[in-house]
Amino acid sequence: MAAGRERNGGRPTLEEVAARAGVGRGTASRVINGSPRVSEATREAVEAAVAELGYVPNRAARALAGNRTDAIALVVPEPETRFFAEPYFSAIVRGVGAALADTEMQLLLTLAGNDRERRRLAQYLTAHRVDGVLLVAVHADDPLPELLEQLGMPCVISGARHAAEPLASVDSDNFEGARAAVEHLVSRGRRRVATITGRLEVYGAQRRLDGYRAALATAGLPPDERLIAPADFTEEGGARAMRELLARRPDLDAVFAASDVMAAGARQVLREADRRIPADVALIGFDDSVVARHMHPPLTSVRQPIEEMGRRMAELLLEEIAGRSGERPTVVLPTELVVRDSS
């Protein structure tokens, strides 16, 4: 024991932990590395020995032995300007950080908003410098998920790319959230309800548009493509789409914007056009971000549990990395309409 301590700078060794717990070295290692292939009694014995001895795993040796880096990448395929302007991304990062707080995993944030950055990221991932990847706001035509599949790299994405998504994914219920928003507008007597969509190559934006259409159909309101304006989840895009809608249907009496940031852009245009909110035009956003709470009037918005989404993404990825996940689940979290003065 003493010789082992001397060789390790006085630190307790894995062998000492195993001896204290009365198990083999391999069994102690499985417990410390989170393997499920041990009994509860064995796990408790090893954990007690770890606590008594003050054992700290040698991360470098463990990573080399298991071909692990103890790092995961959070990849956002968007330019830096959008990442810092959109509250959605910071909430995802907080959720991921909370899930990793009690682990030894390092989180690497990577923005890949142009072709050069994507090529550099592809090279980095091909070198297996991380154990897994969290993909946020991935586009339907993005080649990165296929690259990760080819590499055998564990991956979880925020929002399926399509109905038959093969990767593990976590999302909010975009369809029901949008439907609830439009049903609320109809219940307040609005009959010419417009929508500002996100980029429709994003499946979540498609589902919000589907929810909008479903609510109008249920209310018996005829579809009118002039009341639908595509945008890009930015404030400028929301403003541009709002101008298009007013030019096409100046008699519109409500707007459902597929994000709070786009709703902020729409609000500015409505004010410039001397349209009172909500007296002339009711307005609803999506996300229930800080933007919604600080607008004037405060914005009715669909709350999605963004931090919870980030946390669940990280948990699923850790399970996949550890080999404890035999399937790739699709997790859909519920939304909630938060009614404020704008509607």
Short mmCIF file of C-alpha atoms in Angstrom, two decimals:
data_model
loop_
_atom_site.label_atom_id
_atom_site.label_comp_id
_atom_site.label_asym_id
_atom_site.label_seq_id
_atom_site.Cartn_x
_atom_site.Cartn_y
_atom_site.Cartn_z
CA MET A 1 0.00 0.00 0.00
CA ALA A 2 2.69 2.45 1.02
CA ALA A 3 4.73 1.71 -2.13
CA GLY A 4 1.64 2.27 -4.24
CA ARG A 5 1.06 5.60 -2.50
CA GLU A 6 4.65 6.68 -3.12
CA ARG A 7 4.42 5.91 -6.83
CA ASN A 8 1.25 7.97 -7.08
CA GLY A 9 2.37 10.99 -5.14
CA GLY A 10 0.53 9.93 -1.98
CA ARG A 11 -2.82 9.67 -3.74
CA PRO A 12 -4.97 6.56 -3.14
CA THR A 13 -4.98 4.15 -6.06
CA LEU A 14 -7.72 2.21 -7.79
CA GLU A 15 -6.21 -0.98 -6.33
CA GLU A 16 -6.62 0.43 -2.81
CA VAL A 17 -10.23 1.32 -3.53
CA ALA A 18 -10.89 -2.21 -4.81
CA ALA A 19 -9.20 -3.77 -1.75
CA ARG A 20 -11.16 -1.56 0.67
CA ALA A 21 -14.43 -2.47 -1.08
CA GLY A 22 -13.56 -6.16 -1.27
CA VAL A 23 -13.88 -6.35 -5.06
CA GLY A 24 -11.57 -6.77 -8.02
CA ARG A 25 -9.87 -3.87 -9.75
CA GLY A 26 -12.03 -4.28 -12.86
CA THR A 27 -15.22 -4.16 -10.82
CA ALA A 28 -14.08 -1.00 -9.02
CA SER A 29 -13.24 0.57 -12.38
CA ARG A 30 -16.71 -0.25 -13.77
CA VAL A 31 -18.39 1.42 -10.81
CA ILE A 32 -16.24 4.55 -11.08
CA ASN A 33 -16.89 4.79 -14.82
CA GLY A 34 -20.66 4.51 -14.36
CA SER A 35 -21.18 1.05 -15.83
CA PRO A 36 -24.62 -0.47 -15.12
CA ARG A 37 -23.14 -4.00 -15.05
CA VAL A 38 -22.65 -4.11 -11.26
CA SER A 39 -24.99 -4.85 -8.38
CA GLU A 40 -26.32 -2.08 -6.16
CA ALA A 41 -24.47 -3.55 -3.14
CA THR A 42 -21.20 -3.54 -5.06
CA ARG A 43 -21.76 0.01 -6.23
CA GLU A 44 -22.40 1.18 -2.68
CA ALA A 45 -19.28 -0.59 -1.38
CA VAL A 46 -17.03 0.96 -4.02
CA GLU A 47 -18.54 4.42 -3.60
CA ALA A 48 -18.01 4.17 0.16
CA ALA A 49 -14.36 3.18 -0.39
CA VAL A 50 -13.88 6.09 -2.78
CA ALA A 51 -15.29 8.49 -0.16
CA GLU A 52 -13.25 7.04 2.71
CA LEU A 53 -9.95 7.09 0.81
CA GLY A 54 -10.55 10.36 -1.04
CA TYR A 55 -9.83 8.64 -4.35
CA VAL A 56 -9.74 10.90 -7.44
CA PRO A 57 -9.73 9.14 -10.86
CA ASN A 58 -6.80 9.79 -13.14
CA ARG A 59 -8.73 11.34 -16.00
CA ALA A 60 -5.87 11.25 -18.49
CA ALA A 61 -5.19 7.55 -17.95
CA ARG A 62 -8.88 6.74 -18.04
CA ALA A 63 -9.36 8.64 -21.28
CA LEU A 64 -6.43 6.85 -22.94
CA ALA A 65 -7.58 3.44 -21.76
CA GLY A 66 -11.13 3.97 -22.98
CA ASN A 67 -10.27 6.00 -26.09
CA ARG A 68 -12.17 8.88 -24.50
CA THR A 69 -11.59 12.63 -24.47
CA ASP A 70 -14.02 13.54 -21.66
CA ALA A 71 -15.30 16.36 -23.86
CA ILE A 72 -18.45 16.97 -25.86
CA ALA A 73 -19.15 19.63 -28.47
CA LEU A 74 -22.22 21.84 -28.56
CA VAL A 75 -22.50 22.81 -32.22
CA VAL A 76 -24.66 25.71 -33.39
CA PRO A 77 -24.69 26.01 -37.22
CA GLU A 78 -25.43 29.74 -37.07
CA PRO A 79 -23.33 32.91 -37.32
CA GLU A 80 -22.08 34.56 -34.14
CA THR A 81 -24.47 37.52 -34.54
CA ARG A 82 -27.55 35.31 -34.34
CA PHE A 83 -26.19 33.20 -31.49
CA PHE A 84 -25.80 36.23 -29.21
CA ALA A 85 -29.03 37.94 -30.35
CA GLU A 86 -31.35 34.96 -29.84
CA PRO A 87 -32.19 34.08 -26.18
CA TYR A 88 -33.00 30.49 -27.23
CA PHE A 89 -29.33 29.58 -27.58
CA SER A 90 -28.22 30.90 -24.19
CA ALA A 91 -31.04 28.96 -22.52
CA ILE A 92 -29.94 25.75 -24.25
CA VAL A 93 -26.36 26.32 -23.06
CA ARG A 94 -27.57 26.83 -19.48
CA GLY A 95 -29.50 23.57 -19.59
CA VAL A 96 -26.59 21.63 -21.01
CA GLY A 97 -24.26 23.14 -18.43
CA ALA A 98 -26.59 22.12 -15.60
CA ALA A 99 -26.61 18.50 -16.81
CA LEU A 100 -22.81 18.40 -17.02
CA ALA A 101 -22.12 20.20 -13.74
CA ASP A 102 -21.62 17.01 -11.73
CA THR A 103 -19.68 15.15 -14.43
CA GLU A 104 -16.08 15.37 -15.63
CA MET A 105 -17.16 16.25 -19.16
CA GLN A 106 -15.83 19.46 -20.69
CA LEU A 107 -18.20 21.43 -22.94
CA LEU A 108 -16.86 22.94 -26.15
CA LEU A 109 -19.09 25.54 -27.81
CA THR A 110 -18.65 25.70 -31.58
CA LEU A 111 -20.36 28.09 -33.98
CA ALA A 112 -20.42 26.95 -37.61
CA GLY A 113 -22.17 29.70 -39.49
CA ASN A 114 -20.31 29.50 -42.81
CA ASP A 115 -18.71 26.92 -45.11
CA ARG A 116 -15.19 27.53 -43.82
CA GLU A 117 -16.23 26.98 -40.21
CA ARG A 118 -18.16 23.84 -41.18
CA ARG A 119 -15.16 22.36 -42.97
CA ARG A 120 -12.92 23.08 -40.00
CA LEU A 121 -15.49 21.51 -37.66
CA ALA A 122 -15.74 18.41 -39.87
CA GLN A 123 -11.96 17.95 -39.67
CA TYR A 124 -12.03 18.36 -35.89
CA LEU A 125 -14.79 15.79 -35.46
CA THR A 126 -13.19 13.35 -37.89
CA ALA A 127 -10.14 13.35 -35.60
CA HIS A 128 -12.45 12.17 -32.77
CA ARG A 129 -11.39 14.98 -30.45
CA VAL A 130 -14.73 14.82 -28.61
CA ASP A 131 -16.81 11.92 -27.29
CA GLY A 132 -20.11 13.21 -28.64
CA VAL A 133 -21.96 16.12 -30.20
CA LEU A 134 -25.03 18.17 -29.32
CA LEU A 135 -26.46 19.78 -32.47
CA VAL A 136 -28.68 22.84 -32.04
CA ALA A 137 -30.94 24.41 -34.71
CA VAL A 138 -29.74 22.05 -37.42
CA HIS A 139 -31.10 22.63 -40.92
CA ALA A 140 -32.74 19.85 -42.93
CA ASP A 141 -29.99 19.94 -45.59
CA ASP A 142 -27.04 20.14 -43.18
CA PRO A 143 -24.52 17.35 -43.98
CA LEU A 144 -23.12 17.30 -40.43
CA PRO A 145 -25.56 14.70 -38.98
CA GLU A 146 -24.66 12.26 -41.77
CA LEU A 147 -20.96 12.83 -41.12
CA LEU A 148 -21.49 12.03 -37.44
CA GLU A 149 -23.34 8.85 -38.42
CA GLN A 150 -20.44 7.79 -40.64
CA LEU A 151 -17.98 8.46 -37.82
CA GLY A 152 -20.06 6.51 -35.31
CA MET A 153 -20.05 9.63 -33.15
CA PRO A 154 -22.78 9.80 -30.45
CA CYS A 155 -25.09 12.70 -31.27
CA VAL A 156 -28.31 14.32 -30.02
CA ILE A 157 -30.06 17.15 -31.86
CA SER A 158 -32.45 19.84 -30.69
CA GLY A 159 -35.49 19.21 -32.85
CA ALA A 160 -35.98 16.52 -35.45
CA ARG A 161 -35.08 17.43 -39.05
CA HIS A 162 -38.12 15.56 -40.37
CA ALA A 163 -40.83 13.14 -39.25
CA ALA A 164 -38.55 10.10 -39.64
CA GLU A 165 -35.54 11.50 -37.76
CA PRO A 166 -33.07 8.63 -37.08
CA LEU A 167 -30.97 10.50 -34.50
CA ALA A 168 -31.87 11.02 -30.86
CA SER A 169 -33.63 14.36 -30.54
CA VAL A 170 -35.24 16.65 -27.97
CA ASP A 171 -37.79 19.29 -28.90
CA SER A 172 -40.83 21.14 -27.64
CA ASP A 173 -44.29 20.46 -29.04
CA ASN A 174 -44.19 23.05 -31.80
CA PHE A 175 -47.48 21.97 -33.38
CA GLU A 176 -49.56 22.15 -30.21
CA GLY A 177 -47.90 25.36 -29.08
CA ALA A 178 -48.78 27.11 -32.32
CA ARG A 179 -52.28 25.71 -32.36
CA ALA A 180 -52.92 26.92 -28.81
CA ALA A 181 -51.70 30.42 -29.74
CA VAL A 182 -54.00 30.72 -32.76
CA GLU A 183 -56.97 29.20 -30.91
CA HIS A 184 -56.47 31.88 -28.26
CA LEU A 185 -56.56 34.61 -30.91
CA VAL A 186 -59.73 33.18 -32.44
CA SER A 187 -61.34 32.94 -29.00
CA ARG A 188 -60.73 36.69 -28.62
CA GLY A 189 -62.75 37.35 -31.76
CA ARG A 190 -59.89 37.66 -34.25
CA ARG A 191 -60.78 36.42 -37.72
CA ARG A 192 -57.96 37.61 -40.01
CA VAL A 193 -55.04 35.95 -38.28
CA ALA A 194 -51.64 36.20 -39.97
CA THR A 195 -48.46 34.31 -39.17
CA ILE A 196 -44.75 35.08 -39.52
CA THR A 197 -42.94 31.78 -39.90
CA GLY A 198 -39.37 30.81 -39.18
CA ARG A 199 -37.17 29.33 -41.89
CA LEU A 200 -39.27 26.52 -43.29
CA GLU A 201 -36.25 24.27 -43.92
CA VAL A 202 -36.32 23.90 -40.12
CA TYR A 203 -38.78 21.16 -39.18
CA GLY A 204 -39.87 22.94 -36.01
CA ALA A 205 -40.87 26.00 -38.06
CA GLN A 206 -42.87 23.75 -40.39
CA ARG A 207 -44.69 22.26 -37.39
CA ARG A 208 -45.57 25.73 -36.05
CA LEU A 209 -47.04 26.59 -39.43
CA ASP A 210 -48.96 23.29 -39.40
CA GLY A 211 -50.37 24.17 -35.97
CA TYR A 212 -51.44 27.60 -37.23
CA ARG A 213 -53.27 26.06 -40.17
CA ALA A 214 -54.91 23.39 -38.02
CA ALA A 215 -56.31 25.97 -35.59
CA LEU A 216 -57.81 28.04 -38.41
CA ALA A 217 -59.36 24.93 -39.95
CA THR A 218 -60.90 23.91 -36.63
CA ALA A 219 -62.39 27.40 -36.29
CA GLY A 220 -63.83 27.21 -39.78
CA LEU A 221 -61.73 30.10 -41.05
CA PRO A 222 -60.74 29.79 -44.72
CA PRO A 223 -56.99 29.51 -45.49
CA ASP A 224 -55.43 32.59 -47.04
CA GLU A 225 -51.82 32.37 -48.20
CA ARG A 226 -51.64 36.17 -48.17
CA LEU A 227 -51.71 35.93 -44.38
CA ILE A 228 -48.54 33.79 -44.27
CA ALA A 229 -45.13 35.47 -44.50
CA PRO A 230 -41.86 33.53 -44.14
CA ALA A 231 -38.95 34.99 -42.17
CA ASP A 232 -35.74 33.80 -40.51
CA PHE A 233 -36.16 34.02 -36.72
CA THR A 234 -34.48 37.45 -36.63
CA GLU A 235 -35.93 40.82 -35.59
CA GLU A 236 -35.18 42.25 -39.03
CA GLY A 237 -36.89 39.29 -40.66
CA GLY A 238 -39.95 39.77 -38.48
CA ALA A 239 -40.15 43.44 -39.42
CA ARG A 240 -39.77 42.67 -43.13
CA ALA A 241 -42.49 40.01 -42.99
CA MET A 242 -44.83 42.34 -41.10
CA ARG A 243 -44.51 44.97 -43.83
CA GLU A 244 -45.35 42.33 -46.44
CA LEU A 245 -48.42 41.24 -44.50
CA LEU A 246 -49.74 44.79 -44.08
CA ALA A 247 -49.25 45.42 -47.80
CA ARG A 248 -51.17 42.25 -48.72
CA ARG A 249 -53.87 42.29 -46.03
CA PRO A 250 -54.11 45.73 -44.38
CA ASP A 251 -57.29 44.51 -42.64
CA LEU A 252 -55.49 41.77 -40.62
CA ASP A 253 -56.41 41.80 -36.94
CA ALA A 254 -53.91 39.38 -35.38
CA VAL A 255 -50.38 38.03 -35.90
CA PHE A 256 -48.80 34.85 -34.60
CA ALA A 257 -45.01 35.15 -34.90
CA ALA A 258 -43.00 31.93 -34.64
CA SER A 259 -40.49 33.54 -32.22
CA ASP A 260 -40.45 36.39 -29.73
CA VAL A 261 -37.60 38.06 -31.57
CA MET A 262 -39.64 38.16 -34.80
CA ALA A 263 -42.63 39.42 -32.81
CA ALA A 264 -40.45 42.32 -31.62
CA GLY A 265 -39.72 43.24 -35.22
CA ALA A 266 -43.41 42.97 -36.12
CA ARG A 267 -44.39 45.19 -33.19
CA GLN A 268 -42.12 47.98 -34.39
CA VAL A 269 -43.68 47.93 -37.86
CA LEU A 270 -47.20 47.89 -36.43
CA ARG A 271 -46.37 50.96 -34.34
CA GLU A 272 -44.96 52.75 -37.38
CA ALA A 273 -48.24 51.98 -39.17
CA ASP A 274 -50.23 53.40 -36.22
CA ARG A 275 -51.75 50.01 -35.39
CA ARG A 276 -52.51 49.69 -31.68
CA ILE A 277 -51.62 46.44 -29.90
CA PRO A 278 -53.92 44.68 -29.12
CA ALA A 279 -56.86 47.01 -29.95
CA ASP A 280 -56.18 46.92 -33.70
CA VAL A 281 -53.86 43.94 -34.03
CA ALA A 282 -53.30 41.24 -31.40
CA LEU A 283 -49.75 39.84 -31.31
CA ILE A 284 -48.35 36.53 -30.03
CA GLY A 285 -44.79 35.19 -30.07
CA PHE A 286 -43.11 31.87 -29.35
CA ASP A 287 -40.41 30.99 -26.74
CA ASP A 288 -41.55 33.14 -23.78
CA SER A 289 -38.08 34.63 -23.62
CA VAL A 290 -36.94 37.74 -21.77
CA VAL A 291 -37.92 39.63 -24.94
CA ALA A 292 -41.60 38.78 -24.34
CA ARG A 293 -41.61 39.96 -20.74
CA HIS A 294 -39.89 43.28 -21.49
CA MET A 295 -41.92 44.32 -24.52
CA HIS A 296 -44.60 47.01 -24.28
CA PRO A 297 -47.25 45.82 -24.03
CA PRO A 298 -45.93 42.57 -22.55
CA LEU A 299 -46.08 39.85 -25.19
CA THR A 300 -48.33 36.81 -25.05
CA SER A 301 -46.04 33.92 -25.96
CA VAL A 302 -45.80 30.15 -26.16
CA ARG A 303 -43.44 29.00 -23.44
CA GLN A 304 -41.17 26.14 -24.38
CA PRO A 305 -38.94 24.62 -21.67
CA ILE A 306 -35.68 25.51 -23.39
CA GLU A 307 -33.34 24.91 -20.45
CA GLU A 308 -35.01 21.56 -19.83
CA MET A 309 -34.47 20.73 -23.51
CA GLY A 310 -30.75 21.42 -23.15
CA ARG A 311 -30.56 19.34 -19.99
CA ARG A 312 -32.36 16.38 -21.57
CA MET A 313 -30.16 16.58 -24.66
CA ALA A 314 -27.01 16.34 -22.53
CA GLU A 315 -28.42 13.47 -20.46
CA LEU A 316 -29.30 11.47 -23.57
CA LEU A 317 -25.84 12.09 -25.01
CA LEU A 318 -24.11 10.95 -21.82
CA GLU A 319 -26.17 7.74 -21.90
CA GLU A 320 -25.21 7.14 -25.52
CA ILE A 321 -21.53 7.77 -24.84
CA ALA A 322 -21.62 5.35 -21.90
CA GLY A 323 -23.27 2.70 -24.06
CA ARG A 324 -26.35 2.61 -21.84
CA SER A 325 -28.73 3.76 -24.58
CA GLY A 326 -29.86 0.98 -26.87
CA GLU A 327 -32.17 3.21 -28.87
CA ARG A 328 -32.32 6.78 -30.13
CA PRO A 329 -35.38 8.33 -28.51
CA THR A 330 -37.41 11.28 -29.71
CA VAL A 331 -38.32 13.42 -26.69
CA VAL A 332 -41.08 16.01 -27.13
CA LEU A 333 -41.66 18.34 -24.18
CA PRO A 334 -44.98 20.17 -23.64
CA THR A 335 -45.48 23.89 -24.26
CA GLU A 336 -47.66 26.40 -22.42
CA LEU A 337 -49.38 29.56 -23.64
CA VAL A 338 -48.54 32.51 -21.37
CA VAL A 339 -51.20 35.19 -21.87
CA ARG A 340 -50.19 38.83 -21.46
CA ASP A 341 -51.48 42.20 -22.63
CA SER A 342 -50.55 41.96 -26.33
CA SER A 343 -53.47 39.66 -27.15
#
